[in-house]
Coordinates of C-alpha atoms in Angstrom, one line a residue:
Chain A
X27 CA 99.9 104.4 88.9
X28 CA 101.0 105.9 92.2
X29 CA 98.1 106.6 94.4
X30 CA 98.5 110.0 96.4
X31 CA 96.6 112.3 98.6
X32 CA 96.6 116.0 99.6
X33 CA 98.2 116.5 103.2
X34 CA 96.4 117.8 105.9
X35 CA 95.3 121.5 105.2
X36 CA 96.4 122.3 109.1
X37 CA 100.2 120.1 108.1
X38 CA 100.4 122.1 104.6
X39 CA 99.9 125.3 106.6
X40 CA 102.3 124.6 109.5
X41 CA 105.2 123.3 106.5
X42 CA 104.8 126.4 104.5
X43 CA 104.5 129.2 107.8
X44 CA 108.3 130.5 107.3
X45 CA 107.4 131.0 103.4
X46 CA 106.2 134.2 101.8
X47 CA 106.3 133.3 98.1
X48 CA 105.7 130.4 96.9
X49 CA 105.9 128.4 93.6
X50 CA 103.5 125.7 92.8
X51 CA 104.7 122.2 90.6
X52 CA 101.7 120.0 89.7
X53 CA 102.8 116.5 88.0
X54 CA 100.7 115.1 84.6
X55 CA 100.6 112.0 85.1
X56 CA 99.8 109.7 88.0
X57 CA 98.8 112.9 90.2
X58 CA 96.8 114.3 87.4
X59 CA 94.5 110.9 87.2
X60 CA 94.0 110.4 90.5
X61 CA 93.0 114.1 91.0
X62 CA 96.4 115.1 93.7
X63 CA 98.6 117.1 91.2
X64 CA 96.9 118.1 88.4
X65 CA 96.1 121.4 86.8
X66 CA 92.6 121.7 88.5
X67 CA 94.5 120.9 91.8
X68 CA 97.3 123.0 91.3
X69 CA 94.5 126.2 90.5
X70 CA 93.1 124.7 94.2
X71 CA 95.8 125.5 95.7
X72 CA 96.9 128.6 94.2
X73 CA 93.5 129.9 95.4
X74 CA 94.1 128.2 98.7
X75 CA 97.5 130.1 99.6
X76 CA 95.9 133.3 98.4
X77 CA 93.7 132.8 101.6
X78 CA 96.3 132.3 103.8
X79 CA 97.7 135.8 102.1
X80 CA 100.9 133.7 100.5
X81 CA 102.1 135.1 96.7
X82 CA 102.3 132.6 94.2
X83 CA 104.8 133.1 91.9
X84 CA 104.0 130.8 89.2
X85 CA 103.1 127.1 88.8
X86 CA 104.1 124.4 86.2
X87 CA 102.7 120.6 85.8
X88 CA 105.6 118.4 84.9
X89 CA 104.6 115.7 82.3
X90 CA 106.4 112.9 84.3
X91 CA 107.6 114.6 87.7
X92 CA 109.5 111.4 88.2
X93 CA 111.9 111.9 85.1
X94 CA 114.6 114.1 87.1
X95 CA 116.1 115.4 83.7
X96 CA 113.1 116.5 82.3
X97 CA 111.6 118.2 85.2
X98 CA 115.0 120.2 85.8
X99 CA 114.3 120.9 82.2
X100 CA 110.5 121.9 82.6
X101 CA 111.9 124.3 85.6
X102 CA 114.2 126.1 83.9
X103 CA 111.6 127.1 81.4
X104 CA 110.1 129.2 84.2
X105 CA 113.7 130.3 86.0
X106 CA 112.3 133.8 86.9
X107 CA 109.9 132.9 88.7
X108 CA 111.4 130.1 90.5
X109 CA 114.0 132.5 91.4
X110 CA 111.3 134.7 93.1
X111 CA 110.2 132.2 95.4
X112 CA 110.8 131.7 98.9
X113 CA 110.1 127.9 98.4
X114 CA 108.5 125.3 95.9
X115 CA 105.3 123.5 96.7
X116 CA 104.8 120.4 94.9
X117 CA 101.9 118.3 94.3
X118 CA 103.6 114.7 93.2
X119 CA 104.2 111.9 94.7
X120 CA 107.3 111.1 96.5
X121 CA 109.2 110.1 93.6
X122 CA 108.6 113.6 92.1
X123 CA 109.2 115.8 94.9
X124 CA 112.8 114.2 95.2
X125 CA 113.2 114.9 91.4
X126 CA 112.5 118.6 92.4
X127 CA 114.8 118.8 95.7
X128 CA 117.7 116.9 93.7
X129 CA 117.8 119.1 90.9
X130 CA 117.2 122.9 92.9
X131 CA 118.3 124.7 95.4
X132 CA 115.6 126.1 96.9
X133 CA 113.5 124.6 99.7
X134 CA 111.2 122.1 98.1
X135 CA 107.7 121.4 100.4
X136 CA 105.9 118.1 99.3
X137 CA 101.8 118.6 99.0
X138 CA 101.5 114.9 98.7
X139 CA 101.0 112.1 101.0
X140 CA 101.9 108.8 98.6
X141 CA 99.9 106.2 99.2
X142 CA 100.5 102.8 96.7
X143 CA 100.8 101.6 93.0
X144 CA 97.1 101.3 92.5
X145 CA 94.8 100.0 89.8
X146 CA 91.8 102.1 88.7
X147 CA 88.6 100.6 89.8
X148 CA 86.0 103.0 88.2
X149 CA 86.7 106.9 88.8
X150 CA 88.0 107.4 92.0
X151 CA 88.3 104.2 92.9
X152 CA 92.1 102.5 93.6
X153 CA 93.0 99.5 94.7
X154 CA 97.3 98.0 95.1
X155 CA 97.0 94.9 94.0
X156 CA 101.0 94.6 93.6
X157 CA 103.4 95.7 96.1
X158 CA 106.7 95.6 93.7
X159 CA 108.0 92.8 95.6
X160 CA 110.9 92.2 92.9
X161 CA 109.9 88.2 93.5
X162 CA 106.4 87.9 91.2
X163 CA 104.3 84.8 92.2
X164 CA 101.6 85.4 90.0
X165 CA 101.9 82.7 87.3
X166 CA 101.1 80.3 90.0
X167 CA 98.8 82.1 91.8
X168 CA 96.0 82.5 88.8
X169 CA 96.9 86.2 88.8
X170 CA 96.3 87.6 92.3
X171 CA 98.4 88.3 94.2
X172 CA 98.6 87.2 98.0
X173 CA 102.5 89.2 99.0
X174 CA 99.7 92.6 98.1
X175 CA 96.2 91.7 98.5
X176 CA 96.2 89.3 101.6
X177 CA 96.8 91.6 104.9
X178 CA 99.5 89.3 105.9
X179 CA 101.3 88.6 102.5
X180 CA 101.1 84.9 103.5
X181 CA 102.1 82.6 101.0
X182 CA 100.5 79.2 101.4
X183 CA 96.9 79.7 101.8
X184 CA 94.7 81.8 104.4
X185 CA 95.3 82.4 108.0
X186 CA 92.8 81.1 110.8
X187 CA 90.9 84.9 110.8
X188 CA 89.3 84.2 107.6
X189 CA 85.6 84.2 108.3
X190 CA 83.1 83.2 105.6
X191 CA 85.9 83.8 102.6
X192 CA 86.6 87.1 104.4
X193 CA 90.0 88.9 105.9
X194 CA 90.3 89.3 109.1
X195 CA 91.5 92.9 108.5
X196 CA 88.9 94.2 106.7
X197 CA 85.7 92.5 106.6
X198 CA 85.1 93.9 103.6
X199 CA 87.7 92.5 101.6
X200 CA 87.4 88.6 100.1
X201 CA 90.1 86.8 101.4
X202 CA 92.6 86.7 98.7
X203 CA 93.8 83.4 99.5
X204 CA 89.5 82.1 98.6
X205 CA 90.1 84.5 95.5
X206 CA 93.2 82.4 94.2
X207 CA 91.6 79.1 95.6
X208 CA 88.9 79.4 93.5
X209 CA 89.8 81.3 90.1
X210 CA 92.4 78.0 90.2
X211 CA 89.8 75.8 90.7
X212 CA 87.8 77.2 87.7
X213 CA 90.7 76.8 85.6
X214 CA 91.0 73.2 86.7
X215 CA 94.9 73.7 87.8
X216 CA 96.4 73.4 91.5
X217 CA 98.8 75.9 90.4
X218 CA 100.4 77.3 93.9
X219 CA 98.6 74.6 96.1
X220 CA 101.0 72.0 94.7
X221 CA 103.6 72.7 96.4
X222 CA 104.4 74.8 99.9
X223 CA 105.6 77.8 99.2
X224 CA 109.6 78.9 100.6
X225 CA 110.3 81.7 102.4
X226 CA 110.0 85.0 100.3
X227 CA 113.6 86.4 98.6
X228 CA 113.2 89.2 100.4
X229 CA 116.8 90.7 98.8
X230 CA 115.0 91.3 95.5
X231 CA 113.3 94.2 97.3
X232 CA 116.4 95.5 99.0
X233 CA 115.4 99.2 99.3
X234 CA 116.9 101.7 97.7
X235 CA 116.3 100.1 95.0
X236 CA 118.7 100.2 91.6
X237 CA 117.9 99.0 88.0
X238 CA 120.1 99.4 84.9
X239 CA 119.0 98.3 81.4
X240 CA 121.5 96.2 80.4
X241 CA 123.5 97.7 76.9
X242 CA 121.9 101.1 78.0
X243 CA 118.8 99.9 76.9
X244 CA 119.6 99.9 73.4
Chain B
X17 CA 110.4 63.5 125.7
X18 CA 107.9 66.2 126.5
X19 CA 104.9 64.9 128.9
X20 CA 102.3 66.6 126.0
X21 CA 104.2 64.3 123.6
X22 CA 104.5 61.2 125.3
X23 CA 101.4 61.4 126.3
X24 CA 99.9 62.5 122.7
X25 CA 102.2 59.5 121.6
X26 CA 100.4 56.9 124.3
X27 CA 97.0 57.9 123.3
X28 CA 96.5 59.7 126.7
X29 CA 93.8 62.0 126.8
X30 CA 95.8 65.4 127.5
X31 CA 94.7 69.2 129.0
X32 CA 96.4 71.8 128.3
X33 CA 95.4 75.5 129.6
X34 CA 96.9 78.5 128.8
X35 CA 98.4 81.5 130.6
X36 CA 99.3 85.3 129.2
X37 CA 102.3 87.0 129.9
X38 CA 101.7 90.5 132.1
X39 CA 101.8 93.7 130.9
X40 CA 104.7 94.5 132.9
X41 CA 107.4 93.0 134.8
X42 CA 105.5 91.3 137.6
X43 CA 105.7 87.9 136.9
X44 CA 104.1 86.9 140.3
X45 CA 100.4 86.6 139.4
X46 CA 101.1 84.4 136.1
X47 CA 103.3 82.1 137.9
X48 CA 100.8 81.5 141.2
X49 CA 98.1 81.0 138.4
X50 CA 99.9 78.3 136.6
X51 CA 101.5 76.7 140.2
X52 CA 96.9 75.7 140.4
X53 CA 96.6 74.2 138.0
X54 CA 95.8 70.6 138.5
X55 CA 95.5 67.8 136.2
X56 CA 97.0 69.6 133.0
X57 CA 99.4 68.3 130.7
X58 CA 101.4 71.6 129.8
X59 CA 100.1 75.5 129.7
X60 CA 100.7 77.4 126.5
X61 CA 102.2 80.7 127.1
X62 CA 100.6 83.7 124.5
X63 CA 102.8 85.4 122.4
X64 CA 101.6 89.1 122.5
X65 CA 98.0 87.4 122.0
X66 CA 95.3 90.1 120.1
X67 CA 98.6 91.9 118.8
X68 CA 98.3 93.2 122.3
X69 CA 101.8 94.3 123.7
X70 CA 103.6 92.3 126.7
X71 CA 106.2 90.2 128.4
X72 CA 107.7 88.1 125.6
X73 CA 106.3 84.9 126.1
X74 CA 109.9 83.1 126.1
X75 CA 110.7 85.1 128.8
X76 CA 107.2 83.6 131.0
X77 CA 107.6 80.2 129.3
X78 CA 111.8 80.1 130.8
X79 CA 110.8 81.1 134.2
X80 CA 107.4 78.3 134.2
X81 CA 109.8 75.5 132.9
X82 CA 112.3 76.0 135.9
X83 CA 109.5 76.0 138.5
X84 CA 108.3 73.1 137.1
X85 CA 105.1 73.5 134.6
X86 CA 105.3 72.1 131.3
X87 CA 105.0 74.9 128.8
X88 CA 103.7 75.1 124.8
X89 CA 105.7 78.1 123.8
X90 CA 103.7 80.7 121.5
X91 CA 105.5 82.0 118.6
X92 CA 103.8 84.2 115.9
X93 CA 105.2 85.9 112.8
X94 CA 103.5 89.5 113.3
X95 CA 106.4 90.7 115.5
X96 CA 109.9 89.3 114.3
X97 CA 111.5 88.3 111.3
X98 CA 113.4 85.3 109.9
X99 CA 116.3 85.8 111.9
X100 CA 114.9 86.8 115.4
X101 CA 112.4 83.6 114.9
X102 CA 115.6 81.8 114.9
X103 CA 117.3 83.1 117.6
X104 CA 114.2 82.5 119.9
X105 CA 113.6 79.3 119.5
X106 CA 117.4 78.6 120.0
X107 CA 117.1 80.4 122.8
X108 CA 113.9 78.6 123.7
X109 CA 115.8 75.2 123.5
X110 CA 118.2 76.4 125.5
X111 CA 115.8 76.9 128.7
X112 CA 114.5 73.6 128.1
X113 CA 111.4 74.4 126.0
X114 CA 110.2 71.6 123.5
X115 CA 106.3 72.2 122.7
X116 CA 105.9 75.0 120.5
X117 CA 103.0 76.6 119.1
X118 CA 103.8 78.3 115.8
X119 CA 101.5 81.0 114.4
X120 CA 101.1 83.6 112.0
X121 CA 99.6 85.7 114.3
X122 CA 96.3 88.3 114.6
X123 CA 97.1 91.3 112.4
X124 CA 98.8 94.2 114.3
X125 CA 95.5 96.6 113.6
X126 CA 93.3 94.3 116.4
X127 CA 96.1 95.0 119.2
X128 CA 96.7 98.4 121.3
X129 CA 99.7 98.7 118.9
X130 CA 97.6 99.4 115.7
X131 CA 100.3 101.6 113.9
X132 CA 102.8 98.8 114.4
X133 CA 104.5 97.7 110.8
X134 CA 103.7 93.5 111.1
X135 CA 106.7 91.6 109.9
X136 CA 104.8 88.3 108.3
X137 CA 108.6 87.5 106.8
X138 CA 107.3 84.1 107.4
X139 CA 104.1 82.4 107.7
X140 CA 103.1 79.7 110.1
X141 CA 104.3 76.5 107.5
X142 CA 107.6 78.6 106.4
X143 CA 108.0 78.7 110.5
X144 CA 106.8 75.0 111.0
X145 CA 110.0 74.2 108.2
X146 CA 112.3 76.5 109.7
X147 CA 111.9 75.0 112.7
X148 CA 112.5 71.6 111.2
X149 CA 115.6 72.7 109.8
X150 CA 116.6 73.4 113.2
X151 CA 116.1 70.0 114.5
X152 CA 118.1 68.8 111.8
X153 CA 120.8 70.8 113.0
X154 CA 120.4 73.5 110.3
X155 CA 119.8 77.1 110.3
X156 CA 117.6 78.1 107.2
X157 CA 120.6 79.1 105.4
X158 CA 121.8 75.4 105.9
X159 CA 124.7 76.4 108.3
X160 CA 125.8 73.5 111.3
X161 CA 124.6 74.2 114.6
X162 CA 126.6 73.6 117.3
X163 CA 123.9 72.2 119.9
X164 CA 120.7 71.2 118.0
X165 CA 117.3 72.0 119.6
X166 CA 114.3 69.5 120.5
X167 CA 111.2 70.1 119.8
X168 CA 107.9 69.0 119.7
X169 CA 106.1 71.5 117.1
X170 CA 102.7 72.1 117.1
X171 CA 100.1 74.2 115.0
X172 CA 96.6 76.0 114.9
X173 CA 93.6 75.2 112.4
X174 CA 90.0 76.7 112.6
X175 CA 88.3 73.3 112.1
X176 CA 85.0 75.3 111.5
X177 CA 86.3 77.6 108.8
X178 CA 84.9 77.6 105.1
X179 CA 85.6 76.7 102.2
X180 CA 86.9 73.4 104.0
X181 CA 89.4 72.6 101.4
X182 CA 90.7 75.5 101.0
X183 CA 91.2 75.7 104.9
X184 CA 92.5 71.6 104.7
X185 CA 95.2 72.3 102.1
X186 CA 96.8 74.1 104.8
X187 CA 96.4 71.5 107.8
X188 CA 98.1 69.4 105.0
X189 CA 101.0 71.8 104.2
X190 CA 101.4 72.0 108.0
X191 CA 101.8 68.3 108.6
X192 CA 104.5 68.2 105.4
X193 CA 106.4 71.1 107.3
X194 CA 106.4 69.0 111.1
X195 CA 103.6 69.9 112.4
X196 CA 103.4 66.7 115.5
X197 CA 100.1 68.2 116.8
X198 CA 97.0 70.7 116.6
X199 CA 95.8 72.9 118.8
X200 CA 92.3 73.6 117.3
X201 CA 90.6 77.5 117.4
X202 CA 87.6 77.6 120.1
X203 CA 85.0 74.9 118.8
X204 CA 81.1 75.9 119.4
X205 CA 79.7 73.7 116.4
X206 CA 80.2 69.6 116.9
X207 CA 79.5 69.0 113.2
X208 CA 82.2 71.0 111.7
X209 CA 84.3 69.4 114.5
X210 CA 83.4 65.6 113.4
X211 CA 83.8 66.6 109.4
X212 CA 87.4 67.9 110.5
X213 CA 87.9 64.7 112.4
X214 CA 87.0 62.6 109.8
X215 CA 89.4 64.3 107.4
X216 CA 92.0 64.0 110.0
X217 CA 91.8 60.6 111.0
X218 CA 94.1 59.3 108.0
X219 CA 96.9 61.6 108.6
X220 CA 97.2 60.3 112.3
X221 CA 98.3 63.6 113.6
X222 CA 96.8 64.4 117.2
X223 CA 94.2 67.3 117.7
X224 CA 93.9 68.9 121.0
X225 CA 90.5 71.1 121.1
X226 CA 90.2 74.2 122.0
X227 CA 87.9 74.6 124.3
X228 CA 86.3 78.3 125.5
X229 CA 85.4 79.2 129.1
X230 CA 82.4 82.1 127.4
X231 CA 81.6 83.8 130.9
X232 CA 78.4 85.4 129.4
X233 CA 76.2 86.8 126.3
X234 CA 78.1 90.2 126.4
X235 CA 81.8 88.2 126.2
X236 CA 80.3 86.3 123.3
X237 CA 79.4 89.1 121.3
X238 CA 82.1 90.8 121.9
X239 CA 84.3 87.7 120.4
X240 CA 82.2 87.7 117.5
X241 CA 82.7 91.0 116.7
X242 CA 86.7 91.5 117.7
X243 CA 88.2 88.5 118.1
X244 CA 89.0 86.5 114.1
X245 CA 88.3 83.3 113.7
X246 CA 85.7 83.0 116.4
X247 CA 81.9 82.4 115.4
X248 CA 79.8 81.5 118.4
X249 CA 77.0 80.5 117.1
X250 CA 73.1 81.9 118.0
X251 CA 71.8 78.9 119.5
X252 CA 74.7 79.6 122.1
X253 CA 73.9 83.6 122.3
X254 CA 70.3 82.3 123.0
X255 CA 71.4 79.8 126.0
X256 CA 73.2 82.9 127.6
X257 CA 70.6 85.4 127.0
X258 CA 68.4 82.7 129.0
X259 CA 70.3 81.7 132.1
X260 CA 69.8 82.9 135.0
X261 CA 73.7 82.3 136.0
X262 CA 75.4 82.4 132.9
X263 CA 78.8 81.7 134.1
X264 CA 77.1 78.4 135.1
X265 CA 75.9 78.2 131.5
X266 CA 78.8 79.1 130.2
X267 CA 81.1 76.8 132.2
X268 CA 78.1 73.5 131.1
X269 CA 78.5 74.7 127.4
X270 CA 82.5 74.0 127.8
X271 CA 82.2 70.9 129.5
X272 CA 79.7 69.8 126.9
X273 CA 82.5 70.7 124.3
X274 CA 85.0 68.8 126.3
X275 CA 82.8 65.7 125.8
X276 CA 82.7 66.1 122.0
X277 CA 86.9 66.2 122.3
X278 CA 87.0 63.4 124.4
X279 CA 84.5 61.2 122.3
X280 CA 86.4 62.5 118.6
X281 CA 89.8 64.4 119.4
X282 CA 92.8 63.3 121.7
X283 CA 92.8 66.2 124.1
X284 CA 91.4 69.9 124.8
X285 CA 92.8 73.1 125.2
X286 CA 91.2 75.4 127.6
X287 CA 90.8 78.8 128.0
X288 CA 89.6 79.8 130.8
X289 CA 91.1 83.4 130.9
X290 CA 91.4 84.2 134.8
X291 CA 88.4 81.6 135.6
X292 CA 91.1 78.9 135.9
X293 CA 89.2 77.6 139.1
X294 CA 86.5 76.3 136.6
X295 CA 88.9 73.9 135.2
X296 CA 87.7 70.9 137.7
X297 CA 84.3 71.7 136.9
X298 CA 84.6 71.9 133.0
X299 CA 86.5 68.3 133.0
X300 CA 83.9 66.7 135.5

């Protein structure tokens, strides 16, 4: 899922200063897990403006923020008081708030800071382990992955600032090169050691990126 | 012919020292530095070294060449991309560099540029086959150049880093992509150094040590907890905690180190960051 955060309290309040009324758009999925968009949030924040003596119109958590169709659907089921608004405020990520802004008029403020696509440690714990490179090397790489999880995204082994199986970057984080080294070596394979890697396709990743089932996805 | 690789090729014993780039225009100071130096083979020139900003290293390494001092050009992956790697090293060849040093570079977040976005398009083998290609007359979309460079490419190993294999694989990749020498990171431990040499040996590829001028205990502490890759060991803390002049300590531990390279390696690499009058001293 798409890891976000809430913004700066002090950057929220300097984005929304020229707005009066305000309505709120929470999103139900990835912001609802990781706590950023969710209903509870959205109630948060509702309370929140109230302080700073804004009027909240009304409020609405998209079931997938990122489907542009059906949050210009899910809007128009609350067209009154979207009308009343000075401006939307919308707890998503990225991907959502530029569903919102392409499919209204209105001035569209983004609650969000997006972080990555992150795996769920335990509750409240995320981790990107893939970095949607387009190019996927982990059939060879015993399933991690070193373009995401090594600091460098270096491709044939670790650099010289691993220290005791550690990254240089974060001393805190295995060195994801001794990670694929030796769950390779458990499964008694060289895999990517056998051969030296060539330089990444970086075109699979041109941004912005397009993708069309083919037949329409039938 | 580069001196560093006739020499290497002779079985000379070679020195090379190395020399940063200011932060600035004022290329005065570097190139008085490097016009001392006595005895050394060539002086590598740092490419933004600690992802800390400067004069591009091309830049010192052109103006050294012309007055005379045999250079090892630095070139890291952190701060350009396929293309501008190219471009360099043509333009590198084209002021007369051959010995090259090619990196992938401290992350950006150790360096007074922390927010930087580091490239990595390459790593240090992709580089070390790149630049192969170019010898071969080829860019690395296999287009003809018209002038082909000459180089003598080099590369960096931490003979001291664990697991060993893991760290070995590379060497090996690094040979298979052109690697002609290695310039090792700063050795403190002679064991690791021999184990390295022993796995060396067969692939008759030339190490040059590297070799750390440590001026005192708070320098060596300070390595161990900024600068990756470097792990000077306690017994070494202890020695400076106990000299009474430990600039005089620290200038016996490197000489000790050069006797190690001279008695298992084929050169040493010093660093001597601004104590380049030690040099003599350290090779007595």
């Amino acid at each position: 899922m798409i890891i976000s955060e809430l913004k700066p309290l002090e950057e929220l309040q300097q984005a929304l200063a020229e707005f009066d009324k305000l309505f709120l758009v929470g999103c139900a999925a990835c912001a609802t897990t990781c706590k950023s968009g969710g209903e509870e949030e959205i109630f948060k924040l509702q309370e929140w403006l109230t302080e700073q003596e804004k009027t909240v119109t009304g409020s609405v958590v998209i079931d997938e923020a990122c489907h542009i169709m059906r949050a210009a659907r899910d809007l128009r089921h609350h067209k009154n008081a979207v009308q009343e608004a000075d401006a939307m405020v919308v707890l998503a990520c990225g991907s959502g708030v530029q569903s919102i802004s392409s499919t209204i008029e209105k001035r569209v403020v983004g609650g969000l800071n997006s972080m990555f696509l992150g795996n769920v440690r335990r509750f409240g714990h995320y981790e990107e382990m893939c970095s949607l490179c387009g190019d996927c090397i982990l059939n060879e790489t015993a399933g991690i992955c070193p373009v995401t999880t090594c600091a460098k995204g270096l491709l044939n082994g670790p650099c010289g600032g691993m220290e005791d199986g550690h990254c240089e970057a974060d001393a805190e984080i295995e060195c994801a090169w001794r990670l694929i080294y030796e769950r390779l070596q458990k499964q008694n394979r060289q895999g990517v050691f056998a051969r030296r890697v060539p330089p990444k396709n970086w075109s699979r990743r041109r941004q912005p990126g397009r993708y069309r089932l083919k037949d329409g996805g039938r | 012919m580069s001196h560093l690789s006739t020499q290497l090729a002779s079985g000379q014993f070679v020195v090379t020292a190395e020399i940063a780039p200011p932060k600035g225009t004022n290329l005065a100071p570097a190139l008085a530095e490097a016009a001392k130096f006595e005895g050394i083979t060539a002086v590598n020139v740092t490419d933004n070294q600690g992802a800390n900003m400067r004069l591009s290293s091309l830049a010192l390494a052109a103006q050294l060449q012309q007055a005379g001092t045999e250079t090892v050009l630095q070139l890291t992956c952190r701060d350009r991309n396929r293309m501008a790697l190219q471009s360099d090293l043509l333009g590198a060849a084209a002021f007369g560099i051959e010995n090259l040093l090619l990196l992938s570079g401290d992350h950006s977040k150790f360096g007074d540029h922390p927010d930087a976005r580091p490239v990595f398009d390459l790593d240090s083998v992709q580089l070390l086959d790149m630049t192969a290609g170019l010898m071969a007359g080829f860019d690395m979309v296999g287009k003809p150049l018209d002038g082909v460079p000459n180089f003598f490419p080099g590369a960096a190993v931490n003979p001291a880093a664990e697991p060993f294999e893991l760290m070995f694989q590379k060497v090996s990749k690094k040979i298979d992509s052109g690697a002609r020498f290695f310039q090792t990171q700063s050795i403190f431990d002679r064991d690791a150094l021999e184990r390295f040499m022993a796995a060396m040996i067969p692939l008759n590829v030339p190490v040059v040590a590297g070799v750390l001028l440590i001026r005192n205990a708070k320098m060596a502490r300070f390595l161990n907890d900024n600068i990756p890759g470097v792990k000077v060991p306690k017994v070494l803390l202890d020695r400076f905690d106990r000299a009474v002049d430990p600039l005089a300590e620290g200038v016996a531990i490197a000489r000790e180190t050069v006797g190690w390279a001279r008695e298992l390696c084929q050169g040493v690499h010093l660093m001597t960051l601004g104590h380049e009058d030690k040099i003599p001293a350290i090779l007595a």
